[in-house]
Coordinates of C-alpha atoms and ligand atoms in Angstrom, one line a residue:
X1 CA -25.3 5.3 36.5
X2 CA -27.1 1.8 36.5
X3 CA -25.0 0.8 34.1
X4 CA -21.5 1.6 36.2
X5 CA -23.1 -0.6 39.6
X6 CA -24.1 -3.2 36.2
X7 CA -20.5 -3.5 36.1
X8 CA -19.3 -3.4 39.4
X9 CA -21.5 -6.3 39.7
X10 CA -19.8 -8.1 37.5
X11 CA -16.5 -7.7 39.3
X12 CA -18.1 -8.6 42.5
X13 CA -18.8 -12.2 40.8
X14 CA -16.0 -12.5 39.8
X15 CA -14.2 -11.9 42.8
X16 CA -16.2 -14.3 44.2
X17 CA -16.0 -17.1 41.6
X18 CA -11.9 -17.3 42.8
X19 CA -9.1 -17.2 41.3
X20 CA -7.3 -19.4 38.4
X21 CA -4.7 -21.5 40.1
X22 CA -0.9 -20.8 39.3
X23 CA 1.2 -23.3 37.8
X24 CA 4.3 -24.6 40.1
X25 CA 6.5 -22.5 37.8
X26 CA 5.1 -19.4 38.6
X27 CA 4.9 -19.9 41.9
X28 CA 8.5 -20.5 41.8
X29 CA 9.1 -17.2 40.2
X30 CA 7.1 -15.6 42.5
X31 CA 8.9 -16.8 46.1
X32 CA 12.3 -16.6 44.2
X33 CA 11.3 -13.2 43.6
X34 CA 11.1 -12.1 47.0
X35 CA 14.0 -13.9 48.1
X36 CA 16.6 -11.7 45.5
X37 CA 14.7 -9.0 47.4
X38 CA 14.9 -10.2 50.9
X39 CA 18.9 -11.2 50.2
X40 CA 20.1 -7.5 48.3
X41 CA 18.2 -5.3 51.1
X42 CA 20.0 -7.7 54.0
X43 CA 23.4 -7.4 51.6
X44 CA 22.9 -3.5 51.5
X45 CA 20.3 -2.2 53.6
X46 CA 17.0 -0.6 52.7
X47 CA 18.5 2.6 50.9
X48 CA 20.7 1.4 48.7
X49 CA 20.4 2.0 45.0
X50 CA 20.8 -1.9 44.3
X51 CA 17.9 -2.4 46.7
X52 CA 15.7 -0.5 45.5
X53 CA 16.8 -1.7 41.5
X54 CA 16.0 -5.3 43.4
X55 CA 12.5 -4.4 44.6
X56 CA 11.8 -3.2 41.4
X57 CA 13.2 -6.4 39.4
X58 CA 10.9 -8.6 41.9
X59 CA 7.7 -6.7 41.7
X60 CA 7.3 -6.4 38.1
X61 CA 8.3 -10.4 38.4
X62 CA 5.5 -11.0 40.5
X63 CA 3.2 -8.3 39.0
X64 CA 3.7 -10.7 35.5
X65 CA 3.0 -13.3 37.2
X66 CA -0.3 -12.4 38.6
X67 CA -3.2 -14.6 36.2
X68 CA -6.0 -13.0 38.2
X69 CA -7.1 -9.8 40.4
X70 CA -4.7 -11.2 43.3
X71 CA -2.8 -14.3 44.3
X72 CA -2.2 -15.5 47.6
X73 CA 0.7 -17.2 49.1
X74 CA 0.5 -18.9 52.1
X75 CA 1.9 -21.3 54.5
X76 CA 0.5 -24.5 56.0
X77 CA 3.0 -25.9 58.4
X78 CA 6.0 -27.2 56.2
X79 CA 4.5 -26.3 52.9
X80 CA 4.4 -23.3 51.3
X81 CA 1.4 -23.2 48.6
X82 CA 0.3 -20.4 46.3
X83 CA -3.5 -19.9 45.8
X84 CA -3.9 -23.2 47.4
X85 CA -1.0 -25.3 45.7
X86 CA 2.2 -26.7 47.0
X87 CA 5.4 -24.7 46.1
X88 CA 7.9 -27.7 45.6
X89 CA 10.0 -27.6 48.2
X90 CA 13.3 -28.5 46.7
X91 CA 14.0 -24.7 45.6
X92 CA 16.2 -23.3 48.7
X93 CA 14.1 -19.8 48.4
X94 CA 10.7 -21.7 49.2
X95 CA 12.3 -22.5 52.4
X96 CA 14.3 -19.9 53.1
X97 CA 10.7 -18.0 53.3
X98 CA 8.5 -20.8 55.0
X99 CA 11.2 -20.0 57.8
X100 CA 10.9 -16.4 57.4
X101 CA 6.9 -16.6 57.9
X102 CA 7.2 -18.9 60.7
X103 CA 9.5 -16.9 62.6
X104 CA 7.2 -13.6 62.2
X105 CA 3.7 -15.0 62.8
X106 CA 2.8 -14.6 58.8
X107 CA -0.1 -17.2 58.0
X108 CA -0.4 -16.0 54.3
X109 CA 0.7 -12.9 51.9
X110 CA -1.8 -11.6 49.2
X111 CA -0.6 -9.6 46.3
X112 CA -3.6 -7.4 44.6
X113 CA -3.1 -6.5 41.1
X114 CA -1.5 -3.0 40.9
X115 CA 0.7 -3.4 44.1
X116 CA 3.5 -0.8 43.8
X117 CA 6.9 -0.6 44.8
X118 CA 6.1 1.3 47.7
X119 CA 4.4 -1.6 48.7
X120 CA 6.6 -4.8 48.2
X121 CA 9.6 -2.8 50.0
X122 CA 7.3 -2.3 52.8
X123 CA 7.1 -6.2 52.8
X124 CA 10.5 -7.1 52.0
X125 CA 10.9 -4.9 55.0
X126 CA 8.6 -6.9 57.6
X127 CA 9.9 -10.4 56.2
X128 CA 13.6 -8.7 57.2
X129 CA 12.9 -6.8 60.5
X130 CA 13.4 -8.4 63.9
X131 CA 10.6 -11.1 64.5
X132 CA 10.3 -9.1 68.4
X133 CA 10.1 -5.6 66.8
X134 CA 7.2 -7.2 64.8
X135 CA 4.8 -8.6 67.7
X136 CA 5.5 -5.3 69.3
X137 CA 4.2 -3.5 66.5
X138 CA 1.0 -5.6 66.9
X139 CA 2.1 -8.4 64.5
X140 CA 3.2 -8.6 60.7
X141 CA -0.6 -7.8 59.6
X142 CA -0.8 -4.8 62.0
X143 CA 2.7 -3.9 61.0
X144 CA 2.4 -3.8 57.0
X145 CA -0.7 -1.9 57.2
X146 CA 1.0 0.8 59.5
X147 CA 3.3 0.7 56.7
X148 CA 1.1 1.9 53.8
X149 CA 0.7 -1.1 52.3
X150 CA -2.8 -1.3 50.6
X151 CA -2.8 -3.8 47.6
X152 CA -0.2 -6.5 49.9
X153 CA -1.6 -7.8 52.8
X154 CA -0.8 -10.3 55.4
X155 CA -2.5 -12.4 57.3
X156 CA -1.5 -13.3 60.6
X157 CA -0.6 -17.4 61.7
X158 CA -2.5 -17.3 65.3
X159 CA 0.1 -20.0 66.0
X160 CA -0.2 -22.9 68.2
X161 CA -0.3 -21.2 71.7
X162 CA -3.2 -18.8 70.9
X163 CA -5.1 -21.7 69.7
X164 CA -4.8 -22.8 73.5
X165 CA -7.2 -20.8 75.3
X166 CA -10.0 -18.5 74.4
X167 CA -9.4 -15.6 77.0
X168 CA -12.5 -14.7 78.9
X169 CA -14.2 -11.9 76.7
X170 CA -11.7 -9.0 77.1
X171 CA -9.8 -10.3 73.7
X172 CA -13.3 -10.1 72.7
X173 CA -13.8 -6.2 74.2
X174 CA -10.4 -5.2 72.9
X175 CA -11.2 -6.1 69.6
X176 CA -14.5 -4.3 69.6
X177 CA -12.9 -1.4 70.5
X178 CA -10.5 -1.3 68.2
X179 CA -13.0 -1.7 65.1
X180 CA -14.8 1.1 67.0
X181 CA -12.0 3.6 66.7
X182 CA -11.3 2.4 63.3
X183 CA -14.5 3.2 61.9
X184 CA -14.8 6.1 63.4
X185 CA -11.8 7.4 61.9
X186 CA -12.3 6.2 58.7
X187 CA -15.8 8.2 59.0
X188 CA -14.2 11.3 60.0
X189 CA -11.6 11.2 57.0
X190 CA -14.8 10.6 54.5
X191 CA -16.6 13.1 56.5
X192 CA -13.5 15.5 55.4
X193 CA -12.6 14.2 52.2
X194 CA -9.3 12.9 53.1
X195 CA -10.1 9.2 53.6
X196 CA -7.6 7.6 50.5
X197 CA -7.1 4.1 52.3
X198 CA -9.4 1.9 54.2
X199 CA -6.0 -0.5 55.2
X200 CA -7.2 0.2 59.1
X201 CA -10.8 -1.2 58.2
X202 CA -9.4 -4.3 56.6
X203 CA -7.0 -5.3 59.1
X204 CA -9.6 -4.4 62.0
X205 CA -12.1 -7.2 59.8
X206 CA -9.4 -9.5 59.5
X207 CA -8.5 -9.5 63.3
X208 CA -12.5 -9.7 63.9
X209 CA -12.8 -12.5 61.5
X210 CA -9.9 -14.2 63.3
X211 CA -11.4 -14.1 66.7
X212 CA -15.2 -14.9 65.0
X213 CA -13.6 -18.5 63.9
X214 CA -11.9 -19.1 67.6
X215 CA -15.0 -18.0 69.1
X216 CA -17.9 -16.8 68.0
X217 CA -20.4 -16.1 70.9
X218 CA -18.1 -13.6 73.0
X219 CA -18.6 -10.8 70.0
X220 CA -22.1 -11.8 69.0
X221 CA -22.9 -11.2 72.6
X222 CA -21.1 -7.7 72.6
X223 CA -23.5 -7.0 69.7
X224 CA -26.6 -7.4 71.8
X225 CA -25.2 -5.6 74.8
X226 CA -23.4 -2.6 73.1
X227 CA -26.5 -0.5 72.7
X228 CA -26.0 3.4 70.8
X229 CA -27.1 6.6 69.8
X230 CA -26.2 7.9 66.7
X231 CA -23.1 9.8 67.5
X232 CA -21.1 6.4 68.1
X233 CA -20.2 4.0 65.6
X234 CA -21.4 1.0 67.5
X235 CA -24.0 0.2 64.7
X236 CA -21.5 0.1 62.1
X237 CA -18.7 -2.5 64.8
X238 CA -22.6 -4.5 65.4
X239 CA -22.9 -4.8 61.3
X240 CA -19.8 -6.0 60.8
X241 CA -19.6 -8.4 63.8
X242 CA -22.8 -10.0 62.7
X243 CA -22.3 -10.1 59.1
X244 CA -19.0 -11.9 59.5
X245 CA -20.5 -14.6 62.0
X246 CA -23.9 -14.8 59.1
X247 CA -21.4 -15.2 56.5
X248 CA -19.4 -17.3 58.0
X249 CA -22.4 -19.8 59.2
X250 CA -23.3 -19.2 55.2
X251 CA -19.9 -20.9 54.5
X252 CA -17.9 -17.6 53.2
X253 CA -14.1 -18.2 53.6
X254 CA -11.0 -15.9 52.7
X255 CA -10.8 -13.6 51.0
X256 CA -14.4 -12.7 50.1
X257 CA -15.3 -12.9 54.0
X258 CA -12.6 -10.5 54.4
X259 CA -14.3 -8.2 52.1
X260 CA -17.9 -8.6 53.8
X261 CA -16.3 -7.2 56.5
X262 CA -14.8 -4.4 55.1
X263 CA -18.2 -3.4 53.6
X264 CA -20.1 -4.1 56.2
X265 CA -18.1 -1.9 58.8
X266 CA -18.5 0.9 56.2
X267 CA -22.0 0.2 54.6
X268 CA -22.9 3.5 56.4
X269 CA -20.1 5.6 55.1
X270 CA -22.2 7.8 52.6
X271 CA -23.9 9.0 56.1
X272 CA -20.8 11.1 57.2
X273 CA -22.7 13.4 54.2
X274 CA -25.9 13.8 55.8
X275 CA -26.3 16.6 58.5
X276 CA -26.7 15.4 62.2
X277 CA -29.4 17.7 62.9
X278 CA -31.5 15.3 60.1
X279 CA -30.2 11.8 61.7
X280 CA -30.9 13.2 64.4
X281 CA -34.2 14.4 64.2
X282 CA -36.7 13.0 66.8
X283 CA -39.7 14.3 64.5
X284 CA -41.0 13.3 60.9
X285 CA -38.5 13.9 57.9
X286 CA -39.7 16.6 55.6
X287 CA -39.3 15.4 51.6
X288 CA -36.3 17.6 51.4
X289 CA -35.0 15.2 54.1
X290 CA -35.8 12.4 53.7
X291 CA -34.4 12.5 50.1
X292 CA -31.1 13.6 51.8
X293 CA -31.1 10.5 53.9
X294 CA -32.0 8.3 50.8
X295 CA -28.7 9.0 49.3
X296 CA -26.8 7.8 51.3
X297 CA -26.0 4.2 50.4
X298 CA -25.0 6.1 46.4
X299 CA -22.7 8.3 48.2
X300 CA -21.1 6.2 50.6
X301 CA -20.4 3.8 47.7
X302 CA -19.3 6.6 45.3
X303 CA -16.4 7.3 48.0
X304 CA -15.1 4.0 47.9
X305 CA -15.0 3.4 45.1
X306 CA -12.3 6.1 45.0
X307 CA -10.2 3.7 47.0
X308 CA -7.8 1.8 45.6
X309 CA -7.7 -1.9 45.8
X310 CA -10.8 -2.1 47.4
X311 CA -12.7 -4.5 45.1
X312 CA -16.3 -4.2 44.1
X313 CA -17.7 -5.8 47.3
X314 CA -17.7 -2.9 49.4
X315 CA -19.0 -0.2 47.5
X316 CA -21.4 -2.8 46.1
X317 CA -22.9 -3.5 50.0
X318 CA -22.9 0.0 50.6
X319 CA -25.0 0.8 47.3
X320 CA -27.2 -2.3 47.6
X321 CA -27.8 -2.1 51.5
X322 CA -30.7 -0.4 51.6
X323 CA -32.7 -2.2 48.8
X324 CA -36.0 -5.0 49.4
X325 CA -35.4 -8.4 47.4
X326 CA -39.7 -7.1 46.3
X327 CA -38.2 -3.8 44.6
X328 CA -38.6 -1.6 47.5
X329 CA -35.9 0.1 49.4
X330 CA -33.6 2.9 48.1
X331 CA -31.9 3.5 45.3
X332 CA -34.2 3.3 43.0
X333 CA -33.3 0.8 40.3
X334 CA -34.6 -1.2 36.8
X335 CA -36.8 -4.3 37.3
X336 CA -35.5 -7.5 38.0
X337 CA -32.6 -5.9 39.7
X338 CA -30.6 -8.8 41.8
X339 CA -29.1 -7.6 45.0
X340 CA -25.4 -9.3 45.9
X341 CA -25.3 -12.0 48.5
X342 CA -22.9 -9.9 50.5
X343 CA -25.2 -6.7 50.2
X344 CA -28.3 -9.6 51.0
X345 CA -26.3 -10.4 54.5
X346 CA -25.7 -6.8 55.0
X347 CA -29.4 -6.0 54.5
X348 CA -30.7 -8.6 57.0
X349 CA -27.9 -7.6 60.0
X350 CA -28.9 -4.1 59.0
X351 CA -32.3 -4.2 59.8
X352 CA -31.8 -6.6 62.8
X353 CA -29.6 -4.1 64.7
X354 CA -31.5 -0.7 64.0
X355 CA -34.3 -2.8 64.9
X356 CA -32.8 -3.8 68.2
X357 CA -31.5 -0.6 69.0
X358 CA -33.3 3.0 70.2
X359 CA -33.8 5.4 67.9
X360 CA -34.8 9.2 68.0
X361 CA -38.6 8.6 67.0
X362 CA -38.6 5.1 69.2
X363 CA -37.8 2.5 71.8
X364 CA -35.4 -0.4 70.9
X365 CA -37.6 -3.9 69.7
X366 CA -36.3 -6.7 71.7
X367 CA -34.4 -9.4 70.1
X368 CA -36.8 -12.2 70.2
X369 CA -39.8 -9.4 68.9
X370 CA -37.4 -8.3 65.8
X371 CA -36.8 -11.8 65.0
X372 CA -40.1 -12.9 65.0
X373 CA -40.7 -9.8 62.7
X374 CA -38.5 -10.7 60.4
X375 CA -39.0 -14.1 60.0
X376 CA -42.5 -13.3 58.9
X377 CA -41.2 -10.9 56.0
X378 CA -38.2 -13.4 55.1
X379 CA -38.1 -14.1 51.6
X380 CA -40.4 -10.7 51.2
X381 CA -38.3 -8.0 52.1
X382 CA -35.4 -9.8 52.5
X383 CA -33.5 -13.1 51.4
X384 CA -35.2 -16.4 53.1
X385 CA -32.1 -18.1 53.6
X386 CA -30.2 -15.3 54.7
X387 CA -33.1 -14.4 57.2
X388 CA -32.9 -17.7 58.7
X389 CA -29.4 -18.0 59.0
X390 CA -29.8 -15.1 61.1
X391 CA -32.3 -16.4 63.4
X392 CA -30.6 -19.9 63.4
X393 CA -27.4 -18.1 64.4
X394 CA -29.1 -15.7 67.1
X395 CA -31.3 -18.3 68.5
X396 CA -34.1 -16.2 69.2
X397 CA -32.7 -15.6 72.7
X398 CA -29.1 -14.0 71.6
X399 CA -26.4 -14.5 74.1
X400 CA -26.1 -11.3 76.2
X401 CA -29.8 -10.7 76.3
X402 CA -31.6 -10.6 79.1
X403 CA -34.9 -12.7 80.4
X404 CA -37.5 -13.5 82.9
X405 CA -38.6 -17.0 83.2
X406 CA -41.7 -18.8 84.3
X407 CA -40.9 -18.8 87.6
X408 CA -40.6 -15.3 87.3
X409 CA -37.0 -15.3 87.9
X410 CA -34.7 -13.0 85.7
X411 CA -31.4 -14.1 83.7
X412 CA -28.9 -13.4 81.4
X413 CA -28.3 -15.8 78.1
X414 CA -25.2 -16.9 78.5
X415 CA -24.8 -19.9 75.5
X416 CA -27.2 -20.6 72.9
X417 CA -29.8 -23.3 73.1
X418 CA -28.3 -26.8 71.2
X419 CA -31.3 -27.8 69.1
X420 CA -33.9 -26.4 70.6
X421 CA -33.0 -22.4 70.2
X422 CA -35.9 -21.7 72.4
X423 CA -34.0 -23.0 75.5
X424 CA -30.7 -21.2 75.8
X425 CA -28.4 -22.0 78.9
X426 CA -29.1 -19.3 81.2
X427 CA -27.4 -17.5 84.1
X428 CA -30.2 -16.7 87.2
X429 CA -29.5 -13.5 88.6
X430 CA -33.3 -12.1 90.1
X431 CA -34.7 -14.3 92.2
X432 CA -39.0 -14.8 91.8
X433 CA -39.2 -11.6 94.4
X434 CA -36.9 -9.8 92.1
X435 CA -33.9 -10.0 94.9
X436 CA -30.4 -10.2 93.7
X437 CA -28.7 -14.0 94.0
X438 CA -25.2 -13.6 95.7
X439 CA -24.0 -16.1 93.3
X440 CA -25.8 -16.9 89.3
X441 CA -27.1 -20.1 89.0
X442 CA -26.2 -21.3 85.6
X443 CA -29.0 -23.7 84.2
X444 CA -29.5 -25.3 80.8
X445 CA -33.4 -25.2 79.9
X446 CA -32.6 -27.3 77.3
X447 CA -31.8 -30.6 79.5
X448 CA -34.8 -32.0 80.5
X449 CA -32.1 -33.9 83.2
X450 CA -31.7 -30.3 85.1
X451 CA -34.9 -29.8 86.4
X452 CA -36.6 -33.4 86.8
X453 CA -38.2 -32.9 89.7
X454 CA -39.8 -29.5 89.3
X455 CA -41.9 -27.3 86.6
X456 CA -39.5 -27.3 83.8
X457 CA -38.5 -23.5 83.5
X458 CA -38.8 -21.6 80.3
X459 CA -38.5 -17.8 78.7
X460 CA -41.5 -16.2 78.8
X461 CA -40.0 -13.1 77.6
X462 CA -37.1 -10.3 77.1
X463 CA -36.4 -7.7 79.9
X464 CA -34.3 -4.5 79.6
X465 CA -31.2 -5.3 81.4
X466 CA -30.0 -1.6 82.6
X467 CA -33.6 -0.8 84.1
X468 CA -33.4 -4.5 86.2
X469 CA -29.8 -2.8 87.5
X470 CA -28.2 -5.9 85.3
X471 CA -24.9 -5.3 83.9
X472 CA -24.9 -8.7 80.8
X473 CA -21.1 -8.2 80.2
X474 CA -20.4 -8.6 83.6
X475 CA -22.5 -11.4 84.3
X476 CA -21.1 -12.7 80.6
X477 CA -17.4 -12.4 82.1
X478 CA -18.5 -14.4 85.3
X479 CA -19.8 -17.3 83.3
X480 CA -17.0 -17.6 81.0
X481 CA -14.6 -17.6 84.1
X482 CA -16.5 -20.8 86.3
Ligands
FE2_501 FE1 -27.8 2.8 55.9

């Protein structure tokens, strides 16, 4: 068995190491290819018998001309590049299909090794339907998925007007919700046996990672004001929220942040296999128990691995996210074992948000509390770097969470502190007596401008928003609206 995660190891690097770069020649085959496609299924429609001769012809084309586990062809304005590299653009096809993107939203298309053609007619079929039908549908990513398509995938062009505004945290809500029901269904088929694609999951950490790069804070803070028991799959949505803001702020791009994603909203898949009465349990595990609980990251990364074209990150997070960078941890393994960076960033969110969160045997840790904790174990238990990222990111304060300060009044976090992450820009809502303010007062205890004249105010600790009769996402929504 060590051997096999030996391997998938292996894969994972490589996956991570990138791609080798296609020449210009290839390329051309490869957008040629789709445009014989694209031009027999608009000559004779989708179930013709020279249409489907034509989408075989262009995916074994393209299949040939893949050097690596996937290439990627995107576009960048009026240039059409695969993995990375212009496509010249005096072949008519190239842009014949720069226009073809542009008119549906499609930012970039990535073709996995072993793509069938099941799949490519699928996309011949989005690059031919009506450019409406498709933003109806939820957009050409959305759309493909829906399709089957596992081993081709789009990714959406947010376009110039979506770049305009960030909308005041209910793009933010929507998309949490979304992951939510995602993961939950994806847990239900692996609770059943009948999960055989995770193209939901993917698209749900692409749309995530999306909205993460626009705007990071409105998810983060949904992180620390989503709070859960075990029967919702809020832990799983917090996991993968945070580890695609860590690896993000750890510089992870692309593809491979894609796949943090993925793993990171499942990590917790090999759960579905433990009874609820055990997670559940408010009392101590017996052996039997506790040995059933400890299997769970080899399980959940034995089922998907039965996936196909899921890549070795995944399964890899959800084998590795339970293991200490000193040995300890479960699954048991050899000496000198080296967990993957993406499993490290899983590991660190991990423990972060059970922290922060109630449990059966006990009460949530405040945020600032759990990061002081592990701060003091960083580059123990877990990876220094990666611990500190974390900490940088959160600020000690996370937005969302809710404080009393010095003067005894009570807020909510509403931005980050800028250098100083002690001193996060707040929103006042309690008064000293503890009455409620008709209006927040938002303040920056990071300016030293703000309150010149008075005691400058500071956090002197967390409080438990619900008990104070404080809803954060509503005061959150306020904020981002003045
Ligand atoms: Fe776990």
């Amino acid at each position: 068995m060590a051997n096999q995660w030996e391997m998938l190891r292996t894969r994972a690097a490589a996956a991570r190491g990138g791609r080798r770069e296609s020449s210009a020649a290839s390329s051309v085959r490869i957008v040629q290819a789709i445009d014989q496609c694209v031009a027999s299924l608009r000559l004779y429609g989708a179930h013709h018998a020279m249409t489907a001769a034509a989408v075989s012809t262009s995916r074994a084309t393209i299949s040939g001309e893949l050097r690596a586990a996937e290439v990627e062809v995107s576009v960048a304005g009026d240039i059409l590049l695969t993995d990375g590299r212009p496509v010249p653009t005096r072949v008519a096809a190239v842009n014949k299909l720069l226009k073809r993107c542009h008119e549906r939203d499609i930012g970039s298309i990535v073709f996995c090794r072993g793509f069938d053609d099941r799949e490519f007619a699928a996309l011949v079929g989005i690059l031919t339907a009506d450019p409406s039908d498709i933003k109806e549908l939820g957009g050409p990513a959305v759309a493909l998925s829906a399709r089957g398509a596992e081993r081709i995938r789009i990714m959406d062009d947010p376009g110039e007007e979506e770049e305009e505004e960030p909308e005041d945290g209910e793009d933010a809500r929507r998309l949490y919700d979304l992951a939510l029901r995602t993961v939950e269904e994806s847990m239900e088929q692996a609770r059943l046996g009948t999960l055989r694609s995770v193209g939901g999951v993917r698209t749900a950490a692409r749309l995530l990672m999306g909205a993460i790069l626009r705007d990071t804070s409105a998810l983060l803070a949904l992180t620390t004001i989503q709070r859960y028991d075990i029967y919702t799959f809020a832990h799983s949505v917090n996991v993968g929220i945070l580890s695609l803001c860590l690896g993000a702020e750890l510089g992870m791009t692309g593809q491979m942040l894609e796949m943090l994603g993925v793993g990171a909203l499942l990590h917790d898949i090999g759960k579905t296999t433990v009874p609820k009465e055990i997670l559940l349990k408010p009392a101590e595990l017996s052996a039997e128990e506790f040995e059933s609980i400890r299997a769970h990251p080899e399980e959940g990364a034995r089922m998907l691995q039965k996936i196909p074209a899921i890549g070795a990150i995944p399964p890899l997070m959800a084998y590795e996210h339970h293991m200490t960078l000193d040995g300890g941890g479960y699954p048991e393994r050899a000496p000198g074992y080296k967990i993957s960076e993406p499993a490290q960033v899983v590991c660190v969110v991990d423990r972060y948000d059970a922290m922060t969160s109630v449990r059966p045997y006990r009460n949530a840790f405040p945020p600032d509390k759990a990061l002081q904790h592990m701060s003091a174990l960083a580059g123990q238990e877990t990876d220094r770097r990666v611990t500190l990222a974390l900490v940088g990111m959160l600020g000690i304060y996370p937005v969302g969470c809710c404080v009393r300060l010095n003067t005894n009044e009570i807020a909510v976090v509403v931005k980050r502190g800028i250098g100083d992450v002690r001193r996060p820009c707040v929103a006042v809502i309690l008064d000293p007596d503890g009455a409620r303010l008709t209006d927040s007062v938002e303040i920056d205890l990071g300016d030293p401008q703000i309150d010149g004249t008075h005691e400058r105010r500071i956090v002197v600790g967390t409080v438990d928003a619900p008990t104070k009769g404080i809803d954060a996402a509503e005061i959150l929504a306020q904020a981002r609206a003045s």
